[in-house]
Amino acid sequence: MDTQTKPMNAYILAGGKSSRMGTDKGLTLFEGKAMILHVIEQLQAVFNKLVIVSNNPEYEKFGLEVIPDLIKDIGPAGGIYTALKHSKSKLNFMVSCDMPFITKEAIEFTVKNVDKNQIVLLENQGKLEPLFGIYSKDCEAVWLELIHQNTVKLQKMVACFELKIIPVENNEIFNASFFKNINTKEDFDNASNKFKMEINILAFGQITDITGKSAWKMTGIKDTDELVKNLHEQFPALSRTRYSIAVNKKLVQENKVFTENDTIALLPPFSGG
């Protein structure tokens, strides 16, 4: 399934008070830009319609529709209800504004796993992740009823619906930091360190001629897509050259998320290839 055959809206939940951060999380600068922008950029690669659920009008500066919580002070349960009430689409992707490590590939993976269930969520190390998943418009009435019953903890709420759970612990699309929510200043500092991660680059053959070096280190590169973009900006001739990428001696064909001290080889075409 893709969003062409089953239209889907995306909602970013940014209505929290962020009391543990001391400031509005989504607007906090993270690696040079507002944290919510990391989320917006990945969602825009998949969905045509994005909406921010927030009581802070400052979010309007990102050029997206911003809608306030219809039921305030109950956390993300109110944000999800607001999104479901607002949406004209049967399927709706929900994500928190404080997940800067999400990727287009992870979103697409989740979207492809939609079927007739009312909610589709990922399970990471035995824990459901209700703030990165798909909710059907059909949930709206029962969701509101649960709120009226003072059931507002997401783990309890989602259990009341036809729920599809997708374990992803061993799925390489989802790295160790993917589900990290940034709720405190300590979380923020730890997440920032993720972007200081160092990787090793090795170049071979004509790639060495283009780059002028055969080995170097890079920091702040999270995956192969970002690496290619960075390399092509540094070495424009590389964008006009055929080459392959291997991560830790394994050729990769799709985007690959890096971990600390990975070794990435830039390989020219094999002889006769």
PDB file of C-alpha atoms in Angstrom:
ATOM      1  CA  MET A   1       0.000   0.000   0.000  1.00  0.00           C
ATOM      2  CA  ASP A   2       1.137   3.542  -0.568  1.00  0.00           C
ATOM      3  CA  THR A   3      -0.326   6.955   0.052  1.00  0.00           C
ATOM      4  CA  GLN A   4      -1.299   7.144  -3.607  1.00  0.00           C
ATOM      5  CA  THR A   5      -3.808   4.302  -3.308  1.00  0.00           C
ATOM      6  CA  LYS A   6      -4.918   5.087   0.256  1.00  0.00           C
ATOM      7  CA  PRO A   7      -4.684   8.820   0.958  1.00  0.00           C
ATOM      8  CA  MET A   8      -3.364   9.582   4.407  1.00  0.00           C
ATOM      9  CA  ASN A   9      -2.874  12.778   6.392  1.00  0.00           C
ATOM     10  CA  ALA A  10      -0.024  13.295   8.836  1.00  0.00           C
ATOM     11  CA  TYR A  11      -0.432  15.023  12.187  1.00  0.00           C
ATOM     12  CA  ILE A  12       2.429  16.245  14.359  1.00  0.00           C
ATOM     13  CA  LEU A  13       1.514  16.436  18.044  1.00  0.00           C
ATOM     14  CA  ALA A  14       3.162  19.503  19.550  1.00  0.00           C
ATOM     15  CA  GLY A  15       0.694  20.506  22.231  1.00  0.00           C
ATOM     16  CA  GLY A  16       2.631  19.388  25.292  1.00  0.00           C
ATOM     17  CA  LYS A  17       3.637  21.806  28.036  1.00  0.00           C
ATOM     18  CA  SER A  18       7.251  20.564  27.949  1.00  0.00           C
ATOM     19  CA  SER A  19       7.569  21.202  31.679  1.00  0.00           C
ATOM     20  CA  ARG A  20      10.577  18.875  31.962  1.00  0.00           C
ATOM     21  CA  MET A  21      12.417  20.704  29.186  1.00  0.00           C
ATOM     22  CA  GLY A  22      11.558  24.148  30.506  1.00  0.00           C
ATOM     23  CA  THR A  23      10.639  25.317  27.005  1.00  0.00           C
ATOM     24  CA  ASP A  24       8.474  24.272  24.039  1.00  0.00           C
ATOM     25  CA  LYS A  25      10.175  21.104  22.810  1.00  0.00           C
ATOM     26  CA  GLY A  26       9.239  21.360  19.168  1.00  0.00           C
ATOM     27  CA  LEU A  27      10.648  24.872  18.896  1.00  0.00           C
ATOM     28  CA  THR A  28      13.899  24.041  20.677  1.00  0.00           C
ATOM     29  CA  LEU A  29      16.883  24.315  18.342  1.00  0.00           C
ATOM     30  CA  PHE A  30      18.343  20.876  17.697  1.00  0.00           C
ATOM     31  CA  GLU A  31      21.399  20.687  15.459  1.00  0.00           C
ATOM     32  CA  GLY A  32      20.748  24.144  14.094  1.00  0.00           C
ATOM     33  CA  LYS A  33      17.012  24.017  13.502  1.00  0.00           C
ATOM     34  CA  ALA A  34      13.771  23.641  15.424  1.00  0.00           C
ATOM     35  CA  MET A  35      13.279  20.052  16.537  1.00  0.00           C
ATOM     36  CA  ILE A  36       9.909  19.842  14.804  1.00  0.00           C
ATOM     37  CA  LEU A  37      11.589  20.671  11.474  1.00  0.00           C
ATOM     38  CA  HIS A  38      13.470  17.359  11.597  1.00  0.00           C
ATOM     39  CA  VAL A  39      10.056  15.673  11.833  1.00  0.00           C
ATOM     40  CA  ILE A  40       8.402  17.854   9.184  1.00  0.00           C
ATOM     41  CA  GLU A  41      11.132  17.197   6.610  1.00  0.00           C
ATOM     42  CA  GLN A  42      10.774  13.413   6.882  1.00  0.00           C
ATOM     43  CA  LEU A  43       6.966  13.520   6.752  1.00  0.00           C
ATOM     44  CA  GLN A  44       6.916  15.834   3.726  1.00  0.00           C
ATOM     45  CA  ALA A  45       8.831  13.202   1.774  1.00  0.00           C
ATOM     46  CA  VAL A  46       5.838  10.858   2.164  1.00  0.00           C
ATOM     47  CA  PHE A  47       2.632  12.833   2.756  1.00  0.00           C
ATOM     48  CA  ASN A  48       0.987  15.688   0.892  1.00  0.00           C
ATOM     49  CA  LYS A  49      -0.971  17.063   3.857  1.00  0.00           C
ATOM     50  CA  LEU A  50       0.671  17.808   7.213  1.00  0.00           C
ATOM     51  CA  VAL A  51      -1.045  19.428  10.189  1.00  0.00           C
ATOM     52  CA  ILE A  52       0.435  20.510  13.519  1.00  0.00           C
ATOM     53  CA  VAL A  53      -1.679  20.030  16.641  1.00  0.00           C
ATOM     54  CA  SER A  54      -0.589  22.693  19.107  1.00  0.00           C
ATOM     55  CA  ASN A  55      -1.924  25.446  21.353  1.00  0.00           C
ATOM     56  CA  ASN A  56       1.084  27.603  20.491  1.00  0.00           C
ATOM     57  CA  PRO A  57       0.448  29.860  17.455  1.00  0.00           C
ATOM     58  CA  GLU A  58       4.201  30.245  16.978  1.00  0.00           C
ATOM     59  CA  TYR A  59       4.132  26.949  15.054  1.00  0.00           C
ATOM     60  CA  GLU A  60       2.368  28.771  12.210  1.00  0.00           C
ATOM     61  CA  LYS A  61       5.782  30.048  11.061  1.00  0.00           C
ATOM     62  CA  PHE A  62       6.485  26.646   9.488  1.00  0.00           C
ATOM     63  CA  GLY A  63       3.792  27.233   6.865  1.00  0.00           C
ATOM     64  CA  LEU A  64       1.546  24.351   7.915  1.00  0.00           C
ATOM     65  CA  GLU A  65      -1.984  24.380   9.274  1.00  0.00           C
ATOM     66  CA  VAL A  66      -1.937  24.573  13.077  1.00  0.00           C
ATOM     67  CA  ILE A  67      -4.972  23.466  15.088  1.00  0.00           C
ATOM     68  CA  PRO A  68      -5.397  23.745  18.888  1.00  0.00           C
ATOM     69  CA  ASP A  69      -6.285  20.845  21.168  1.00  0.00           C
ATOM     70  CA  LEU A  70     -10.040  20.417  21.474  1.00  0.00           C
ATOM     71  CA  ILE A  71      -9.521  18.828  24.894  1.00  0.00           C
ATOM     72  CA  LYS A  72      -6.627  20.372  26.781  1.00  0.00           C
ATOM     73  CA  ASP A  73      -4.437  19.207  29.656  1.00  0.00           C
ATOM     74  CA  ILE A  74      -4.745  15.462  29.042  1.00  0.00           C
ATOM     75  CA  GLY A  75      -1.532  15.007  27.094  1.00  0.00           C
ATOM     76  CA  PRO A  76      -1.244  13.298  23.687  1.00  0.00           C
ATOM     77  CA  ALA A  77      -4.646  11.620  24.075  1.00  0.00           C
ATOM     78  CA  GLY A  78      -6.192  15.028  23.448  1.00  0.00           C
ATOM     79  CA  GLY A  79      -3.920  15.675  20.498  1.00  0.00           C
ATOM     80  CA  ILE A  80      -4.844  12.411  18.826  1.00  0.00           C
ATOM     81  CA  TYR A  81      -8.546  13.074  19.347  1.00  0.00           C
ATOM     82  CA  THR A  82      -8.156  16.571  17.883  1.00  0.00           C
ATOM     83  CA  ALA A  83      -6.415  15.128  14.822  1.00  0.00           C
ATOM     84  CA  LEU A  84      -9.072  12.449  14.309  1.00  0.00           C
ATOM     85  CA  LYS A  85     -11.878  15.000  14.668  1.00  0.00           C
ATOM     86  CA  HIS A  86     -10.182  17.366  12.213  1.00  0.00           C
ATOM     87  CA  SER A  87      -9.240  14.814   9.574  1.00  0.00           C
ATOM     88  CA  LYS A  88     -11.273  14.090   6.454  1.00  0.00           C
ATOM     89  CA  SER A  89      -9.058  11.090   5.693  1.00  0.00           C
ATOM     90  CA  LYS A  90      -9.767   7.546   6.846  1.00  0.00           C
ATOM     91  CA  LEU A  91      -6.101   6.937   7.667  1.00  0.00           C
ATOM     92  CA  ASN A  92      -3.966   9.294   9.704  1.00  0.00           C
ATOM     93  CA  PHE A  93      -0.304   9.132  10.600  1.00  0.00           C
ATOM     94  CA  MET A  94       0.418  10.438  14.115  1.00  0.00           C
ATOM     95  CA  VAL A  95       3.866  11.385  15.388  1.00  0.00           C
ATOM     96  CA  SER A  96       5.234  13.419  18.273  1.00  0.00           C
ATOM     97  CA  CYS A  97       7.216  16.596  17.596  1.00  0.00           C
ATOM     98  CA  ASP A  98      10.103  15.410  19.805  1.00  0.00           C
ATOM     99  CA  MET A  99      11.306  12.493  17.671  1.00  0.00           C
ATOM    100  CA  PRO A 100      14.089  14.025  15.536  1.00  0.00           C
ATOM    101  CA  PHE A 101      15.537  10.653  14.527  1.00  0.00           C
ATOM    102  CA  ILE A 102      12.558   9.425  12.487  1.00  0.00           C
ATOM    103  CA  THR A 103      13.236   8.671   8.825  1.00  0.00           C
ATOM    104  CA  LYS A 104      11.309   8.584   5.572  1.00  0.00           C
ATOM    105  CA  GLU A 105      12.123   4.871   5.286  1.00  0.00           C
ATOM    106  CA  ALA A 106      10.597   4.101   8.686  1.00  0.00           C
ATOM    107  CA  ILE A 107       7.463   6.059   7.825  1.00  0.00           C
ATOM    108  CA  GLU A 108       7.102   4.244   4.501  1.00  0.00           C
ATOM    109  CA  PHE A 109       7.648   0.884   6.202  1.00  0.00           C
ATOM    110  CA  THR A 110       4.815   1.621   8.625  1.00  0.00           C
ATOM    111  CA  VAL A 111       2.489   2.866   5.879  1.00  0.00           C
ATOM    112  CA  LYS A 112       3.069  -0.282   3.826  1.00  0.00           C
ATOM    113  CA  ASN A 113       1.912  -2.397   6.759  1.00  0.00           C
ATOM    114  CA  VAL A 114      -1.569  -0.873   6.922  1.00  0.00           C
ATOM    115  CA  ASP A 115      -4.469  -3.279   6.552  1.00  0.00           C
ATOM    116  CA  LYS A 116      -7.990  -3.388   8.007  1.00  0.00           C
ATOM    117  CA  ASN A 117      -6.917  -2.732  11.586  1.00  0.00           C
ATOM    118  CA  GLN A 118      -7.984   0.494  13.282  1.00  0.00           C
ATOM    119  CA  ILE A 119      -4.514   1.269  14.644  1.00  0.00           C
ATOM    120  CA  VAL A 120      -1.064   0.214  13.432  1.00  0.00           C
ATOM    121  CA  LEU A 121       1.817   0.600  15.900  1.00  0.00           C
ATOM    122  CA  LEU A 122       5.409  -0.510  16.135  1.00  0.00           C
ATOM    123  CA  GLU A 123       6.749  -2.532  19.047  1.00  0.00           C
ATOM    124  CA  ASN A 124      10.318  -1.901  20.157  1.00  0.00           C
ATOM    125  CA  GLN A 125      11.871  -4.220  22.741  1.00  0.00           C
ATOM    126  CA  GLY A 126       8.435  -5.232  24.004  1.00  0.00           C
ATOM    127  CA  LYS A 127       7.128  -1.681  24.256  1.00  0.00           C
ATOM    128  CA  LEU A 128       4.408  -0.241  22.034  1.00  0.00           C
ATOM    129  CA  GLU A 129       5.141   3.137  20.469  1.00  0.00           C
ATOM    130  CA  PRO A 130       1.775   4.956  20.235  1.00  0.00           C
ATOM    131  CA  LEU A 131       3.287   8.280  19.116  1.00  0.00           C
ATOM    132  CA  PHE A 132       4.551   6.924  15.813  1.00  0.00           C
ATOM    133  CA  GLY A 133       1.744   5.091  14.068  1.00  0.00           C
ATOM    134  CA  ILE A 134      -1.433   5.082  12.016  1.00  0.00           C
ATOM    135  CA  TYR A 135      -4.916   5.722  13.412  1.00  0.00           C
ATOM    136  CA  SER A 136      -8.167   5.240  11.536  1.00  0.00           C
ATOM    137  CA  LYS A 137     -10.837   7.934  11.558  1.00  0.00           C
ATOM    138  CA  ASP A 138     -13.099   5.119  12.793  1.00  0.00           C
ATOM    139  CA  CYS A 139     -11.440   5.422  16.212  1.00  0.00           C
ATOM    140  CA  GLU A 140     -12.806   8.907  16.852  1.00  0.00           C
ATOM    141  CA  ALA A 141     -16.055   8.127  18.715  1.00  0.00           C
ATOM    142  CA  VAL A 142     -14.631   5.432  20.995  1.00  0.00           C
ATOM    143  CA  TRP A 143     -11.489   7.529  21.619  1.00  0.00           C
ATOM    144  CA  LEU A 144     -13.691  10.377  22.884  1.00  0.00           C
ATOM    145  CA  GLU A 145     -15.699   7.969  25.031  1.00  0.00           C
ATOM    146  CA  LEU A 146     -12.487   6.708  26.648  1.00  0.00           C
ATOM    147  CA  ILE A 147     -11.460  10.282  27.432  1.00  0.00           C
ATOM    148  CA  HIS A 148     -14.843  10.889  29.064  1.00  0.00           C
ATOM    149  CA  GLN A 149     -14.144   7.798  31.184  1.00  0.00           C
ATOM    150  CA  ASN A 150     -10.819   9.386  32.250  1.00  0.00           C
ATOM    151  CA  THR A 151      -8.851   6.748  30.358  1.00  0.00           C
ATOM    152  CA  VAL A 152      -6.126   8.893  28.834  1.00  0.00           C
ATOM    153  CA  LYS A 153      -2.994   6.734  29.018  1.00  0.00           C
ATOM    154  CA  LEU A 154      -2.207   5.806  25.428  1.00  0.00           C
ATOM    155  CA  GLN A 155      -1.098   2.240  26.191  1.00  0.00           C
ATOM    156  CA  LYS A 156      -4.532   1.512  27.707  1.00  0.00           C
ATOM    157  CA  MET A 157      -6.443   3.398  25.033  1.00  0.00           C
ATOM    158  CA  VAL A 158      -4.960   1.668  21.987  1.00  0.00           C
ATOM    159  CA  ALA A 159      -5.713  -1.738  23.535  1.00  0.00           C
ATOM    160  CA  CYS A 160      -9.418  -0.962  23.109  1.00  0.00           C
ATOM    161  CA  PHE A 161      -9.181  -1.053  19.302  1.00  0.00           C
ATOM    162  CA  GLU A 162      -8.367  -3.481  16.498  1.00  0.00           C
ATOM    163  CA  LEU A 163      -4.633  -3.112  16.874  1.00  0.00           C
ATOM    164  CA  LYS A 164      -1.889  -4.318  14.575  1.00  0.00           C
ATOM    165  CA  ILE A 165       1.501  -4.595  16.274  1.00  0.00           C
ATOM    166  CA  ILE A 166       4.690  -4.755  14.213  1.00  0.00           C
ATOM    167  CA  PRO A 167       7.847  -5.856  16.092  1.00  0.00           C
ATOM    168  CA  VAL A 168      10.853  -3.944  14.760  1.00  0.00           C
ATOM    169  CA  GLU A 169      13.599  -4.733  17.251  1.00  0.00           C
ATOM    170  CA  ASN A 170      15.683  -6.580  14.643  1.00  0.00           C
ATOM    171  CA  ASN A 171      14.723  -4.370  11.714  1.00  0.00           C
ATOM    172  CA  GLU A 172      17.762  -2.365  10.578  1.00  0.00           C
ATOM    173  CA  ILE A 173      15.530   0.510   9.428  1.00  0.00           C
ATOM    174  CA  PHE A 174      15.088   1.325  13.106  1.00  0.00           C
ATOM    175  CA  ASN A 175      18.333   2.142  14.886  1.00  0.00           C
ATOM    176  CA  ALA A 176      18.846   2.407  18.628  1.00  0.00           C
ATOM    177  CA  SER A 177      17.985   6.113  18.728  1.00  0.00           C
ATOM    178  CA  PHE A 178      14.908   6.005  16.505  1.00  0.00           C
ATOM    179  CA  PHE A 179      12.277   5.925  19.254  1.00  0.00           C
ATOM    180  CA  LYS A 180      14.088   8.353  21.514  1.00  0.00           C
ATOM    181  CA  ASN A 181      11.755  11.070  22.770  1.00  0.00           C
ATOM    182  CA  ILE A 182      13.434  14.233  24.019  1.00  0.00           C
ATOM    183  CA  ASN A 183      11.629  15.170  27.221  1.00  0.00           C
ATOM    184  CA  THR A 184      14.386  16.537  29.450  1.00  0.00           C
ATOM    185  CA  LYS A 185      17.547  18.594  29.077  1.00  0.00           C
ATOM    186  CA  GLU A 186      19.507  15.393  29.676  1.00  0.00           C
ATOM    187  CA  ASP A 187      17.666  13.705  26.795  1.00  0.00           C
ATOM    188  CA  PHE A 188      18.476  16.731  24.648  1.00  0.00           C
ATOM    189  CA  ASP A 189      22.196  16.562  25.457  1.00  0.00           C
ATOM    190  CA  ASN A 190      22.326  12.806  24.810  1.00  0.00           C
ATOM    191  CA  ALA A 191      20.481  13.177  21.505  1.00  0.00           C
ATOM    192  CA  SER A 192      22.824  15.966  20.418  1.00  0.00           C
ATOM    193  CA  ASN A 193      25.747  13.624  21.029  1.00  0.00           C
ATOM    194  CA  LYS A 194      24.178  11.232  18.510  1.00  0.00           C
ATOM    195  CA  PHE A 195      24.831  13.813  15.821  1.00  0.00           C
ATOM    196  CA  LYS A 196      28.484  13.982  16.861  1.00  0.00           C
ATOM    197  CA  MET A 197      28.856  10.295  15.974  1.00  0.00           C
ATOM    198  CA  GLU A 198      32.034   9.570  14.013  1.00  0.00           C
ATOM    199  CA  ILE A 199      32.268   7.323  10.956  1.00  0.00           C
ATOM    200  CA  ASN A 200      35.267   6.198   8.883  1.00  0.00           C
ATOM    201  CA  ILE A 201      35.369   6.770   5.130  1.00  0.00           C
ATOM    202  CA  LEU A 202      37.563   4.753   2.747  1.00  0.00           C
ATOM    203  CA  ALA A 203      37.891   5.629  -0.947  1.00  0.00           C
ATOM    204  CA  PHE A 204      39.226   3.374  -3.690  1.00  0.00           C
ATOM    205  CA  GLY A 205      40.386   3.743  -7.308  1.00  0.00           C
ATOM    206  CA  GLN A 206      39.058   6.736  -9.184  1.00  0.00           C
ATOM    207  CA  ILE A 207      37.078   7.824  -6.103  1.00  0.00           C
ATOM    208  CA  THR A 208      40.431   8.555  -4.452  1.00  0.00           C
ATOM    209  CA  ASP A 209      41.419  10.696  -7.445  1.00  0.00           C
ATOM    210  CA  ILE A 210      38.222  12.736  -7.110  1.00  0.00           C
ATOM    211  CA  THR A 211      38.367  13.216  -3.334  1.00  0.00           C
ATOM    212  CA  GLY A 212      42.140  13.576  -3.132  1.00  0.00           C
ATOM    213  CA  LYS A 213      42.314  11.200  -0.174  1.00  0.00           C
ATOM    214  CA  SER A 214      41.843   7.522   0.556  1.00  0.00           C
ATOM    215  CA  ALA A 215      40.758   7.636   4.205  1.00  0.00           C
ATOM    216  CA  TRP A 216      39.166  10.210   6.487  1.00  0.00           C
ATOM    217  CA  LYS A 217      36.594  10.592   9.258  1.00  0.00           C
ATOM    218  CA  MET A 218      33.258  12.401   9.260  1.00  0.00           C
ATOM    219  CA  THR A 219      30.894  13.403  12.053  1.00  0.00           C
ATOM    220  CA  GLY A 220      27.228  14.325  12.168  1.00  0.00           C
ATOM    221  CA  ILE A 221      26.203  12.038   9.280  1.00  0.00           C
ATOM    222  CA  LYS A 222      23.286   9.805  10.246  1.00  0.00           C
ATOM    223  CA  ASP A 223      22.760   7.629   7.141  1.00  0.00           C
ATOM    224  CA  THR A 224      23.899   6.857   3.594  1.00  0.00           C
ATOM    225  CA  ASP A 225      21.465   9.310   1.988  1.00  0.00           C
ATOM    226  CA  GLU A 226      22.919  12.147   4.060  1.00  0.00           C
ATOM    227  CA  LEU A 227      26.443  10.919   3.330  1.00  0.00           C
ATOM    228  CA  VAL A 228      25.892  10.969  -0.440  1.00  0.00           C
ATOM    229  CA  LYS A 229      24.407  14.469  -0.286  1.00  0.00           C
ATOM    230  CA  ASN A 230      27.347  15.693   1.776  1.00  0.00           C
ATOM    231  CA  LEU A 231      29.946  14.064  -0.471  1.00  0.00           C
ATOM    232  CA  HIS A 232      28.395  15.451  -3.641  1.00  0.00           C
ATOM    233  CA  GLU A 233      28.435  18.947  -2.143  1.00  0.00           C
ATOM    234  CA  GLN A 234      32.114  18.567  -1.211  1.00  0.00           C
ATOM    235  CA  PHE A 235      33.159  16.807  -4.434  1.00  0.00           C
ATOM    236  CA  PRO A 236      30.787  17.760  -7.306  1.00  0.00           C
ATOM    237  CA  ALA A 237      32.599  15.421  -9.715  1.00  0.00           C
ATOM    238  CA  LEU A 238      31.514  12.512  -7.550  1.00  0.00           C
ATOM    239  CA  SER A 239      27.873  13.146  -8.462  1.00  0.00           C
ATOM    240  CA  ARG A 240      28.764  12.396 -12.084  1.00  0.00           C
ATOM    241  CA  THR A 241      30.603   9.176 -11.221  1.00  0.00           C
ATOM    242  CA  ARG A 242      29.274   5.671 -10.796  1.00  0.00           C
ATOM    243  CA  TYR A 243      30.216   4.141  -7.468  1.00  0.00           C
ATOM    244  CA  SER A 244      28.897   1.790  -4.806  1.00  0.00           C
ATOM    245  CA  ILE A 245      28.766   2.099  -1.029  1.00  0.00           C
ATOM    246  CA  ALA A 246      29.629  -0.644   1.434  1.00  0.00           C
ATOM    247  CA  VAL A 247      28.996  -0.316   5.168  1.00  0.00           C
ATOM    248  CA  ASN A 248      31.193  -2.545   7.280  1.00  0.00           C
ATOM    249  CA  LYS A 249      32.112  -4.551   4.147  1.00  0.00           C
ATOM    250  CA  LYS A 250      28.479  -5.095   3.097  1.00  0.00           C
ATOM    251  CA  LEU A 251      27.181  -3.452  -0.087  1.00  0.00           C
ATOM    252  CA  VAL A 252      24.036  -1.392   0.516  1.00  0.00           C
ATOM    253  CA  GLN A 253      21.320  -0.690  -2.055  1.00  0.00           C
ATOM    254  CA  GLU A 254      18.921   1.313   0.147  1.00  0.00           C
ATOM    255  CA  ASN A 255      19.372   3.961   2.797  1.00  0.00           C
ATOM    256  CA  LYS A 256      21.361   2.664   5.772  1.00  0.00           C
ATOM    257  CA  VAL A 257      21.465   4.270   9.230  1.00  0.00           C
ATOM    258  CA  PHE A 258      24.963   4.511  10.706  1.00  0.00           C
ATOM    259  CA  THR A 259      26.235   3.672  14.171  1.00  0.00           C
ATOM    260  CA  GLU A 260      29.376   4.933  15.924  1.00  0.00           C
ATOM    261  CA  ASN A 261      32.653   4.040  14.145  1.00  0.00           C
ATOM    262  CA  ASP A 262      31.043   2.364  11.130  1.00  0.00           C
ATOM    263  CA  THR A 263      33.417   1.984   8.162  1.00  0.00           C
ATOM    264  CA  ILE A 264      32.031   3.154   4.831  1.00  0.00           C
ATOM    265  CA  ALA A 265      33.810   2.224   1.601  1.00  0.00           C
ATOM    266  CA  LEU A 266      33.297   4.174  -1.633  1.00  0.00           C
ATOM    267  CA  LEU A 267      33.870   1.672  -4.423  1.00  0.00           C
ATOM    268  CA  PRO A 268      34.335   2.416  -8.151  1.00  0.00           C
ATOM    269  CA  PRO A 269      32.745   0.070 -10.725  1.00  0.00           C
ATOM    270  CA  PHE A 270      34.397  -3.303 -10.937  1.00  0.00           C
ATOM    271  CA  SER A 271      36.518  -3.949 -14.003  1.00  0.00           C
ATOM    272  CA  GLY A 272      34.228  -4.455 -16.972  1.00  0.00           C
ATOM    273  CA  GLY A 273      31.198  -3.404 -14.858  1.00  0.00           C
TER     274      GLY A 273
END
